[in-house]
Coordinates of C-alpha atoms in Angstrom, one line a residue:
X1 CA 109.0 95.6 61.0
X2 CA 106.2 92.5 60.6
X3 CA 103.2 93.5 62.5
X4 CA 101.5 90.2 63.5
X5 CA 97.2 90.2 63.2
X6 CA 97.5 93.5 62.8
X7 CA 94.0 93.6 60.1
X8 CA 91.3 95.3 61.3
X9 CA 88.4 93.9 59.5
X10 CA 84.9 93.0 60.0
X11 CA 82.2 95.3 61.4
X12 CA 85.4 97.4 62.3
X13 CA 86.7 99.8 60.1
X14 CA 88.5 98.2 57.5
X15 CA 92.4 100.0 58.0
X16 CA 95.5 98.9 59.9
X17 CA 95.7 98.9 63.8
X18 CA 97.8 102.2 64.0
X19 CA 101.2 101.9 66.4
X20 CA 102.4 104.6 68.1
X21 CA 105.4 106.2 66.5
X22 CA 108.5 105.4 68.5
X23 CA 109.2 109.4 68.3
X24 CA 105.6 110.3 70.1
X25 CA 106.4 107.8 73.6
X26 CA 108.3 110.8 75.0
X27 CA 106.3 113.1 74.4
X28 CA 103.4 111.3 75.7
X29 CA 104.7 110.5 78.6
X30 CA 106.2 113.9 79.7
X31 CA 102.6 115.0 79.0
X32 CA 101.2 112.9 81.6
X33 CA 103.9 113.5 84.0
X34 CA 102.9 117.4 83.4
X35 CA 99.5 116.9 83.7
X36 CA 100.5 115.2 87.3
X37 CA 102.8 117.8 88.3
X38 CA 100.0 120.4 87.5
X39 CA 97.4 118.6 90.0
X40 CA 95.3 117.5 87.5
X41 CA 94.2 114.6 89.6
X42 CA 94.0 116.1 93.4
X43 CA 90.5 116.4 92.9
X44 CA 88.7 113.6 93.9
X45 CA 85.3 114.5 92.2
X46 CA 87.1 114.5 89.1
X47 CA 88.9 111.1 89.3
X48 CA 84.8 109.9 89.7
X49 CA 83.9 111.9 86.6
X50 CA 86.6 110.5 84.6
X51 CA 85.2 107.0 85.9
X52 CA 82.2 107.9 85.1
X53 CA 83.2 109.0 81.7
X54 CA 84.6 105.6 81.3
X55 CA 81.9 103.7 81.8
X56 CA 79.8 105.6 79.4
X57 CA 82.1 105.0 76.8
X58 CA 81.5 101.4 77.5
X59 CA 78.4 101.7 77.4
X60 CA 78.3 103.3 74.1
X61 CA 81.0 101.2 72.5
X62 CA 79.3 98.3 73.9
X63 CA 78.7 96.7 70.3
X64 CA 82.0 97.5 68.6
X65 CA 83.7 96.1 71.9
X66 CA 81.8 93.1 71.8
X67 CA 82.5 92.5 67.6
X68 CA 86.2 92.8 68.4
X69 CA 86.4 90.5 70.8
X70 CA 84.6 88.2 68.3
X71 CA 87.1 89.1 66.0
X72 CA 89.9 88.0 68.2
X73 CA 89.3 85.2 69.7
X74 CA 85.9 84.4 68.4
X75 CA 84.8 84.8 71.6
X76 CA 81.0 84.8 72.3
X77 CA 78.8 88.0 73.1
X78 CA 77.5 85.8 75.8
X79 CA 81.0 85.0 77.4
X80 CA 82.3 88.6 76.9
X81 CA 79.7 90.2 78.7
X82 CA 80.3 88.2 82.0
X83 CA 83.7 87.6 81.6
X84 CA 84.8 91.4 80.4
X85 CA 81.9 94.1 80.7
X86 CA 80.4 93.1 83.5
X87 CA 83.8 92.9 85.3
X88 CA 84.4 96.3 84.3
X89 CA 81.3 97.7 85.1
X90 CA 81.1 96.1 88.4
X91 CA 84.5 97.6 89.3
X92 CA 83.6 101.2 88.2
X93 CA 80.7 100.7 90.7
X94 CA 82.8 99.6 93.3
X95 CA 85.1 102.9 92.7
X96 CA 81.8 105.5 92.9
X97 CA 80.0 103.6 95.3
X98 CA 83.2 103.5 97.8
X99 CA 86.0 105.5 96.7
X100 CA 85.2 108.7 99.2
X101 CA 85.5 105.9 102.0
X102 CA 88.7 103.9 100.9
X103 CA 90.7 107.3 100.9
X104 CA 89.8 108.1 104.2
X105 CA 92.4 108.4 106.3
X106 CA 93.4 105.6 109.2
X107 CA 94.0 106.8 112.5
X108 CA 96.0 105.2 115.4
X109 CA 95.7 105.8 118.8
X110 CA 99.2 106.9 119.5
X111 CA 99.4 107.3 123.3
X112 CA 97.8 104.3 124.4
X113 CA 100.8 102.6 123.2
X114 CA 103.5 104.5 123.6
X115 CA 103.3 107.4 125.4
X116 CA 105.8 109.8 124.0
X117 CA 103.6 109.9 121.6
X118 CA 101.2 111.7 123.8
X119 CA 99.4 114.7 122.5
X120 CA 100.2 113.7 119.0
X121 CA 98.2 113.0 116.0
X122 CA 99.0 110.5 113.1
X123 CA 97.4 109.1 110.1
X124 CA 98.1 106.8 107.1
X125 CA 97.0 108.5 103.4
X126 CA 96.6 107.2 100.4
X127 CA 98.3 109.0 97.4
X128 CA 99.0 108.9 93.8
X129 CA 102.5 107.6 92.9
X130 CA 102.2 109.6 89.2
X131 CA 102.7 108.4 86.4
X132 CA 101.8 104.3 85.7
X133 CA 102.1 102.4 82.9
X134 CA 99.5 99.2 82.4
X135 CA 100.4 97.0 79.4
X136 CA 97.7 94.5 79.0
X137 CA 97.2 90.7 78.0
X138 CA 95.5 89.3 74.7
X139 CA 93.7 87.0 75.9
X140 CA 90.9 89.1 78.1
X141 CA 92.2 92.5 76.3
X142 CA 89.3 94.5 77.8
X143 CA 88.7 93.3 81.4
X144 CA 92.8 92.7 82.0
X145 CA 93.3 96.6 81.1
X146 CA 90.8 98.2 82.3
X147 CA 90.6 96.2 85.9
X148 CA 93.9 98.2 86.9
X149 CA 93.4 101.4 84.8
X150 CA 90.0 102.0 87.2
X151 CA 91.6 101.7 90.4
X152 CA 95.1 103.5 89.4
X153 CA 93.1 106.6 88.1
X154 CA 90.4 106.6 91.6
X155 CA 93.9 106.5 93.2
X156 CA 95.2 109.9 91.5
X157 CA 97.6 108.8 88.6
X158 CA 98.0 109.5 84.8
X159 CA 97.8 106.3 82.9
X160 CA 99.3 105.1 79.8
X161 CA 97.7 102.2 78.5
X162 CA 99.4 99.6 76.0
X163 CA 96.6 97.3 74.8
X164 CA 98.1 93.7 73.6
X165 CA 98.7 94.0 69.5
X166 CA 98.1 90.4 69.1
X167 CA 94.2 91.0 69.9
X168 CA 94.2 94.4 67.3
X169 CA 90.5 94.3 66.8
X170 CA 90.0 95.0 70.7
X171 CA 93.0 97.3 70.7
X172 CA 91.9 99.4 68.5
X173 CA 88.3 99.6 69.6
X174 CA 89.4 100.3 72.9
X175 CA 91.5 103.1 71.8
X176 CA 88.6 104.6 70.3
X177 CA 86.6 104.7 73.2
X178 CA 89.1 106.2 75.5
X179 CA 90.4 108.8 73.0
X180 CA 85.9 109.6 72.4
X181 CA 84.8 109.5 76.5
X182 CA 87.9 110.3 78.6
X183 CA 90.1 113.4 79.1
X184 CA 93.9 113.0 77.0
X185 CA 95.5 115.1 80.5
X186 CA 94.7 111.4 82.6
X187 CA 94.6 108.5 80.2
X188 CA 96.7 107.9 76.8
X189 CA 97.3 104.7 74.7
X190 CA 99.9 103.5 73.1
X191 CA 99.6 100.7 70.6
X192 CA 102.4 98.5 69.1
X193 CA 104.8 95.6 69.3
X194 CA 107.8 94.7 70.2
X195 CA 109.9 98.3 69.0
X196 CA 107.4 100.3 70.5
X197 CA 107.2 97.9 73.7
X198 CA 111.0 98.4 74.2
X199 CA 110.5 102.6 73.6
X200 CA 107.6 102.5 76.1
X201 CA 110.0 100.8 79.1
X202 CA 112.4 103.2 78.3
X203 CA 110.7 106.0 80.0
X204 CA 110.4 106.4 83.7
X205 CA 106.9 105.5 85.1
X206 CA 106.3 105.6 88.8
X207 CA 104.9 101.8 88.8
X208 CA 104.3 99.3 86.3
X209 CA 101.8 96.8 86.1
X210 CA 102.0 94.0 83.5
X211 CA 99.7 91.1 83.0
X212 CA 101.4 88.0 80.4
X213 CA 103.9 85.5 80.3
X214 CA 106.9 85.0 83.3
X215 CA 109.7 86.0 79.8
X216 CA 108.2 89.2 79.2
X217 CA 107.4 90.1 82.9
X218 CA 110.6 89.6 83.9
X219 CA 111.9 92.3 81.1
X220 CA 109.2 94.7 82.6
X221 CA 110.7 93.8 86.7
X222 CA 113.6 95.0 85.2
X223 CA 112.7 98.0 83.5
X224 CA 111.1 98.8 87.2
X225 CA 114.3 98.1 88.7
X226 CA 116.1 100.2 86.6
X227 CA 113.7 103.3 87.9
X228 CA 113.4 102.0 91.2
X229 CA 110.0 101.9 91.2
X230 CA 107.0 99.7 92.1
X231 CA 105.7 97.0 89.8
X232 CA 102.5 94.2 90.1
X233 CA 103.5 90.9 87.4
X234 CA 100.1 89.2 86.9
X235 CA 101.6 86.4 85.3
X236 CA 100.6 82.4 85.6
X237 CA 101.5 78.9 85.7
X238 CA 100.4 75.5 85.5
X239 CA 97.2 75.6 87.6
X240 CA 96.4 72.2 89.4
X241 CA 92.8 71.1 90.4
X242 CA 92.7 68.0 92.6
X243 CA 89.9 65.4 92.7
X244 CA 89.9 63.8 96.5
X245 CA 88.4 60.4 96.7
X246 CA 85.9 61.9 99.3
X247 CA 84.9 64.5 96.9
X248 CA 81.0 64.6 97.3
X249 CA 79.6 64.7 94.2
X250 CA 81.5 64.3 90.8
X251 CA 79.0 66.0 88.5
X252 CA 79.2 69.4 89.6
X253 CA 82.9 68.8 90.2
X254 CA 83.1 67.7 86.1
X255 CA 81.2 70.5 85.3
X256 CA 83.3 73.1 87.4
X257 CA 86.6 72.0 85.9
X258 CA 85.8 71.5 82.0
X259 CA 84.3 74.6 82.0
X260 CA 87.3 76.8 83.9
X261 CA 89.5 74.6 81.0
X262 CA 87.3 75.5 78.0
X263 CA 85.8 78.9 78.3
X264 CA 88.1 81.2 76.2
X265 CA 89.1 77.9 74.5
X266 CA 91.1 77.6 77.3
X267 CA 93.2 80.9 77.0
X268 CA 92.9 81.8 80.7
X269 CA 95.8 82.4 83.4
X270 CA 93.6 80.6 85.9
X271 CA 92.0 77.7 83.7
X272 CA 92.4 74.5 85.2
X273 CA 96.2 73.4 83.4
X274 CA 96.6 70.1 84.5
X275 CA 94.1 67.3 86.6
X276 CA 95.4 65.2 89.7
X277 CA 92.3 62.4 90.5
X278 CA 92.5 60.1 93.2
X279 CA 92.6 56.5 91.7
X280 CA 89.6 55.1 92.8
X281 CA 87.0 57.8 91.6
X282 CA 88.9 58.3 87.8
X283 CA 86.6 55.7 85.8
X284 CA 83.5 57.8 87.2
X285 CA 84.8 61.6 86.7
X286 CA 86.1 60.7 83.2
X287 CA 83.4 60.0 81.7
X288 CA 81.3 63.0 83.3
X289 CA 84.4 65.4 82.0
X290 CA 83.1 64.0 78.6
X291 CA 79.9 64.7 79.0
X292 CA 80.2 67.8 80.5
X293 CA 82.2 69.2 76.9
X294 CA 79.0 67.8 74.8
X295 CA 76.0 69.3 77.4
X296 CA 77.8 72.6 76.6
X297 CA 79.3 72.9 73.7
X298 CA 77.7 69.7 71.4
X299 CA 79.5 66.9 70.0
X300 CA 81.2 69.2 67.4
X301 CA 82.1 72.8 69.2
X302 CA 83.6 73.9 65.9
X303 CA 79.9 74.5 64.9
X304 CA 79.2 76.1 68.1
X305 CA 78.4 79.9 69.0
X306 CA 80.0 79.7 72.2
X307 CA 83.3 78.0 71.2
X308 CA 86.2 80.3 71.3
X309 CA 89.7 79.8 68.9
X310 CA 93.2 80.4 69.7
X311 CA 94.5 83.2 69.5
X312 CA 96.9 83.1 66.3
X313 CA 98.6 80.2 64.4
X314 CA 102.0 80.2 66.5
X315 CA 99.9 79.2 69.9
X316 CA 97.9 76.6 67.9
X317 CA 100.7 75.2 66.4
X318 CA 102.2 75.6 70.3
X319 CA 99.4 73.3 71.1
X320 CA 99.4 70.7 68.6
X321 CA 103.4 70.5 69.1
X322 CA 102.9 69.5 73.0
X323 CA 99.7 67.3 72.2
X324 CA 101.8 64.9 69.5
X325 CA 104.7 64.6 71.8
X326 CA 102.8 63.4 74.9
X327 CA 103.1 59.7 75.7
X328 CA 99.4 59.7 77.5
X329 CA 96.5 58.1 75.8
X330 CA 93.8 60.6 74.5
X331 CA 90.2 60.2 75.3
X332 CA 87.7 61.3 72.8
X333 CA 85.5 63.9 73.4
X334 CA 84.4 65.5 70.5
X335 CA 83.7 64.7 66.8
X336 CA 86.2 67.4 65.5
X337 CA 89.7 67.7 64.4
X338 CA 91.9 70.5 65.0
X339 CA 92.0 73.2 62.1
X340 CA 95.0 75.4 61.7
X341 CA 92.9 77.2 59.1
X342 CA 90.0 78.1 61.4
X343 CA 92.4 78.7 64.5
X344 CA 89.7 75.7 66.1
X345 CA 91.4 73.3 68.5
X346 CA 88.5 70.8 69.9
X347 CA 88.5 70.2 73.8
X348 CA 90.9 67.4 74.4
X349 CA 91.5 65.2 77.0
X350 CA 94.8 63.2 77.8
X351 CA 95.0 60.4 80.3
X352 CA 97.6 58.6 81.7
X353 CA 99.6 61.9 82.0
X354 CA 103.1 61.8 84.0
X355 CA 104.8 64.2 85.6
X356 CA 108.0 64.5 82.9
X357 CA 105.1 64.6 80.3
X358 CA 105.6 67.2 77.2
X359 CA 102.1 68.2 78.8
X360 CA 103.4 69.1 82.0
X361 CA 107.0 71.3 80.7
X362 CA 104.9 74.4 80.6
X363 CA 101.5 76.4 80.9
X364 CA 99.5 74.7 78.7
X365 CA 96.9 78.0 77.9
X366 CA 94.7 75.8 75.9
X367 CA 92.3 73.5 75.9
X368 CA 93.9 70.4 76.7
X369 CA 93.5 69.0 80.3
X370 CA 96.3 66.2 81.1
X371 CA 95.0 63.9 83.5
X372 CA 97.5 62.1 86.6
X373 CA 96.2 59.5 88.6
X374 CA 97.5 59.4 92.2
X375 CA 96.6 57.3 95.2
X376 CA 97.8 59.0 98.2
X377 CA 96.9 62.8 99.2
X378 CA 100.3 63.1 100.3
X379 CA 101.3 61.9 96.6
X380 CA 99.3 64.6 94.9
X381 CA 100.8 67.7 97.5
X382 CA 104.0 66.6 96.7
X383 CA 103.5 67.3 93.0
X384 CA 102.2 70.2 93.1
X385 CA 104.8 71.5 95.6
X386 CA 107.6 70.0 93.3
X387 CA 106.5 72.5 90.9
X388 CA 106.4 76.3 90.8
X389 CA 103.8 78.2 92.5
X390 CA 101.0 78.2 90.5
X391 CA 98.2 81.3 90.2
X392 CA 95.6 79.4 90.7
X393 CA 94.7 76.0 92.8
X394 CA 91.3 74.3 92.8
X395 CA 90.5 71.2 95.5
X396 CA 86.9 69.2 94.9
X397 CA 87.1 67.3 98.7
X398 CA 85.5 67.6 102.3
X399 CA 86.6 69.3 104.6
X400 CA 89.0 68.1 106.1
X401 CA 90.9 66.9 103.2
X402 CA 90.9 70.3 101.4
X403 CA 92.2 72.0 104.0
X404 CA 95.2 69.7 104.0
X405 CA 95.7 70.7 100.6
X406 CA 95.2 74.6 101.0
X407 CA 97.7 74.4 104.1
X408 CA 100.4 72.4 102.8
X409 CA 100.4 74.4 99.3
X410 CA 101.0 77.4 97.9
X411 CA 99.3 79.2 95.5
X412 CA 98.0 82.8 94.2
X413 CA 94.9 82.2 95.3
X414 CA 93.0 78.2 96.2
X415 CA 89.3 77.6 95.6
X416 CA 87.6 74.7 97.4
X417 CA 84.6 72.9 95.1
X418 CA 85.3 75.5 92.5
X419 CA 87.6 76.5 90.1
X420 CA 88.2 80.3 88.5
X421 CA 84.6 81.3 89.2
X422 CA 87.2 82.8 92.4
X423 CA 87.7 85.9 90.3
X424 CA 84.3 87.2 90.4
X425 CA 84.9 88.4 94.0
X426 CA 86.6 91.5 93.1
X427 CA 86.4 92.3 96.8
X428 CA 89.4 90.3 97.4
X429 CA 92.9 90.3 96.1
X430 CA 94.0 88.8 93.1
X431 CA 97.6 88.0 92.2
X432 CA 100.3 85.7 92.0
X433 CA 103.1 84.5 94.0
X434 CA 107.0 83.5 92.9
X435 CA 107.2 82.9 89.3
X436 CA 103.3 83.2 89.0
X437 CA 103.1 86.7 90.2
X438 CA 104.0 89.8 92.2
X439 CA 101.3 92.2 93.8
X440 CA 98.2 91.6 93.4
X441 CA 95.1 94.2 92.7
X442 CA 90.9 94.0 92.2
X443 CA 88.7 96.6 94.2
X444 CA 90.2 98.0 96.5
X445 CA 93.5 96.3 96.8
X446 CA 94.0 98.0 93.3
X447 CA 93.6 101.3 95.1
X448 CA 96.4 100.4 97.0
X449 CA 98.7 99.1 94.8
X450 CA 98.5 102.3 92.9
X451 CA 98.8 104.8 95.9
X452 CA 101.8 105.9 98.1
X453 CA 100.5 104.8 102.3
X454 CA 102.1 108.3 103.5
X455 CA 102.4 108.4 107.3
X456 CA 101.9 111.9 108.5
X457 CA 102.5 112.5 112.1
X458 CA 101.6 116.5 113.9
X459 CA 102.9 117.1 117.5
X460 CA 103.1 120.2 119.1
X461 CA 105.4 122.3 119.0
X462 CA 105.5 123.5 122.8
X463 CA 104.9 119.2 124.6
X464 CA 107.1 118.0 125.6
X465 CA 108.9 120.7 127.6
X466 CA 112.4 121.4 126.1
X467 CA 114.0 119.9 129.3
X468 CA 111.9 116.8 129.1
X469 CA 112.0 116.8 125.1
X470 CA 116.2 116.2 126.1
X471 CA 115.4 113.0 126.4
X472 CA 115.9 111.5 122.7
X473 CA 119.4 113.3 121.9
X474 CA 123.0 113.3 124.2
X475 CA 124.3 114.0 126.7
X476 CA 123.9 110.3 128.4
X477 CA 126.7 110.0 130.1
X478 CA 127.2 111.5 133.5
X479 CA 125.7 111.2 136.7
X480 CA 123.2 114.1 136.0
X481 CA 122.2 112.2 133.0
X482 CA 121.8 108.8 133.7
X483 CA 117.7 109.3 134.4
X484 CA 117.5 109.7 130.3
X485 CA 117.5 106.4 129.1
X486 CA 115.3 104.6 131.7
X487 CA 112.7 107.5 131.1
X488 CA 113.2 107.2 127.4
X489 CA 112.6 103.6 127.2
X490 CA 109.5 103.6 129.1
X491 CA 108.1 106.2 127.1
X492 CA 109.5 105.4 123.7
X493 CA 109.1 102.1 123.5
X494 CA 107.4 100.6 126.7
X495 CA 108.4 96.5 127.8
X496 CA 105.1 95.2 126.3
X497 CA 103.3 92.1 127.7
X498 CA 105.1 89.2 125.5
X499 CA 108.5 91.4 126.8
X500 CA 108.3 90.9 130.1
X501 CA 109.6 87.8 131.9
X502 CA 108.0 87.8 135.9
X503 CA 104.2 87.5 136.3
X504 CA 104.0 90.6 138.3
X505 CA 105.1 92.5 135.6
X506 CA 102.7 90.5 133.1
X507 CA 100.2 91.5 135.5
X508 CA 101.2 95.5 135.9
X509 CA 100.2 95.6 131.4
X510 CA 96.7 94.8 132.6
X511 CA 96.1 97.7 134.0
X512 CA 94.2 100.3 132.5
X513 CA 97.0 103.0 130.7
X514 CA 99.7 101.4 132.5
X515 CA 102.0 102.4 130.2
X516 CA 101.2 106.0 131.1
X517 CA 100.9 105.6 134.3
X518 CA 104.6 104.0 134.2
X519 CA 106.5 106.8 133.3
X520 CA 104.8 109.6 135.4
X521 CA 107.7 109.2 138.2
X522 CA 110.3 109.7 135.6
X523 CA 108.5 112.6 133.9
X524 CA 108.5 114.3 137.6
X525 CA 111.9 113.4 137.7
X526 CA 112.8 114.7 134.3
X527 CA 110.2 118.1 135.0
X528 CA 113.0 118.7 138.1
X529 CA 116.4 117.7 136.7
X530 CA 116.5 118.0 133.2
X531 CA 118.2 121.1 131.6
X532 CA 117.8 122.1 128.0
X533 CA 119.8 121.6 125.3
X534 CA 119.2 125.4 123.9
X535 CA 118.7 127.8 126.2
X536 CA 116.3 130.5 124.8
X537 CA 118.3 134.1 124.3
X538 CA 116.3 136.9 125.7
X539 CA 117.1 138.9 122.5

């Protein structure tokens, strides 16, 4: 079978990415289902030392981590370090810092809302589903894996990771730092393409979590589905950002948006896709979108450090394919040409974009930024609604108007007077919605997409009497039974404020423990004539 970029070259040692044999899967993953089984992970103090041992290897691999990702996507030291490691880091500092407090247990006062609940205890805990399977993206290889793998192991589970083959530099350097720092009974990888892909969704994993394209996350949804298990797409879409005419200032807005579209050379599931400006500001942001591209990058980012390329010759070509079909008029920007040779595709702007555009078909993941001109806020809403939900949606306007925006849209996640600097606040979910996602994860909302919310509920044993206990089950019928319901109602599931029609009954649910204090008569009642449903044998 072709392996595609499959070299490992450069400061890297100079020998083939190694996939997985297609016989080892199994075997991998009844391992990990073992090492589950066995309790491996019950101890919380070793799910922080396995974190721990994590970010060492970071630490340690830091240079051959950052040469990959050179290697890949000729992506910057610079840019890596904020964009991957620091992510990482962050995260794993989250985890030690706050995991102790994020599995606590929530409580709920029982009684005070419905009072056959009196005497009882109940709490909501947080635990490991097993065994999870995280199959990461090319474009961020590092940060998109190991985002997930931090919060799925603090939650408990065993882990098999499947780093993208399409960066193998990365892949394989990561691979080497998890097989070096962390223990092989909680984390294994396994690399490959397309054969070993299929193999891998074969097995049963207890959730899956996939970050790519909508094509290949729906083959995983249905690889869940066919376990009946859980599964988080982090997918994509054409992310809008929308220029309001009462935007109030256009240079940090011009700044904001070219770099969201170039960093990574674009290859970013929330760069800014496509740009919506209001008709009266265009001839002013244009030209600041210009300059913006040569006060970072120079007129000729080929020649720059910080410039990124694509990812291989089928997504430049991708590129160049939708670039000579478009029927907008292309502003210059840089000096450069695109080179298929060099994988470098110059930051290119396109005005005079329409909706039907070859621009507009699909997410563009590259960094080309097709401009529509609109005159009406209404006009620009209906646009974006007419399309799928995208994962990202950036609006540069006051108040007022941005809120008009966020309201009447929807979106994975909407940034006002920013764009995708939104995913440094990994205190907050991040995900899609529709075709741009399902689930979502980062901090702790990771922890709980990898963990089980099991209610546990203790009564005792000897409240409620057995006559009074009668209440739930039959008889009902029967003048000796009719008491039953009433009682049971009132105590089960009381006639709550928003339930009740007259105003002295609205008024009776402001009094302290009224519900309580509602069914005592019927509790008497019950205390005198209830009869058990066993009665005890004196044997």
């Amino acid at each position: 079978m072709e392996k595609e970029h499959t070299l490992v070259s450069g400061q890297l040692d100079k020998s083939e990415l190694q996939y997985t044999s297609v016989e080892a899967i199994g075997g991998i993953v009844s391992t990990l289902r073992e090492s589950f089984a066995s309790g491996t992970m019950r101890d919380i103090s070793f799910r922080k030392q396995q974190l721990r041992a994590l970010l060492k290897g970071l630490r340690e691999d830091k240079k051959a981590l950052l040469d990959a990702l050179y290697h890949d996507l000729h992506k910057s030291h610079a840019e890596s370090l904020y964009a991957e490691f620091d992510s990482v880091e962050y995260e794993i500092g989250q985890y030690l810092d706050n995991l102790d407090k994020w599995l606590k247990p929530s409580r709920n006062p029982l009684a005070l809302v419905q009072p056959a609940l009196l005497l009882s205890k109940s709490e909501v805990r947080k635990e490991p589903l097993g065994v999870v399977v995280i199959i990461g993206a090319w474009n961020y290889p590092l940060r998109l894996v190991l985002l997930p793998t931090i919060g799925a192991i603090a939650a408990g589970n065993t882990v098999v990771l499947k780093p993208s083959e399409l960066a193998p530099h990365t892949a394989q350097a990561l691979q080497n730092m998890v097989t070096r720092n962390m223990d092989s009974s909680v984390i294994r990888v396994v690399q490959g393409g397309i054969e070993e892909s299929t193999a891998l969704l074969k097995e049963r994993f207890d959730h899956y979590f996939y970050t790519g394209s909508g094509s290949v996350g729906r083959i995983i949804a249905r690889a869940a589905a066919d376990h009946l298990a859980g599964v988080t797409l982090e997918l994509g879409g054409k992310s809008p950002a929308i220029v309001h005419a009462d935007v109030a200032d256009l240079v940090p807005t011009a700044f904001r948006i070219m770099w969201s579209k170039l960093a990574n050379s674009g290859q970013t599931c929330v760069a800014t896709d496509y740009l919506l400006i209001h008709r009266s500001i265009k001839d002013k942001l244009v030209p600041l979108l210009v300059e913006a591209v040569a006060g970072m990058y120079g007129k000729s980012p080929k020649e720059s450090p910080d410039y990124g390329r694509i990812i291989n010759a089928r997504h430049w070509n991708r590129l160049m394919g939708a670039l000579s079909a478009t029927e907008g008029t292309q502003i210059a920007v840089t000096d450069d040409l695109p080179d298929e040779g060099d994988l470098y595709f110059p930051p290119t702007i396109v005005d005079g974009v329409r909706p039907g555009d070859s621009l507009m078909k699909d997410e563009l993941f590259g960094p080309i930024l097709p401009i529509i001109t609109y005159d009406t806020l209404e006009e620009a809403i209906s646009l974006v609604n007419s399309r799928d939900q995208p994962l990202a949606l950036y609006v540069f306007a006051k108040s007022d108007s941005a809120e008009a925006v966020v309201s009447r849209t929807r979106s994975g996640s909407a940034t006002v007077n920013d764009t995708m600097f939104i995913l440094a606040s990994q205190s907050n979910p991040f995900g899609g919605v529709g075709p741009s996602g399902v689930g979502s994860y980062q901090g702790r909302h990771t922890l709980d997409t990898f963990s089980h919310h099991r209610h546990v509920m203790k009564r005792p044993i000897w409240f409620p009497t057995p006559g009074v206990d009668s209440i739930r089950g039959p008889p009902f019928t029967g003048k000796e039974n009719g008491w039953k319901v009433n009682l049971s109602r009132q105590m089960v599931y009381p006639s709550l404020w928003s339930l009740r029609d007259s105003t002295l009954g609205k008024l009776v649910t402001l009094i302290p423990f009224w519900r309580t204090l509602a069914t005592i008569p019927g509790f008497v009642r019950a205390l005198v004539q209830s009869k058990p449903i066993i009665h005890r044998r004196k044997d």
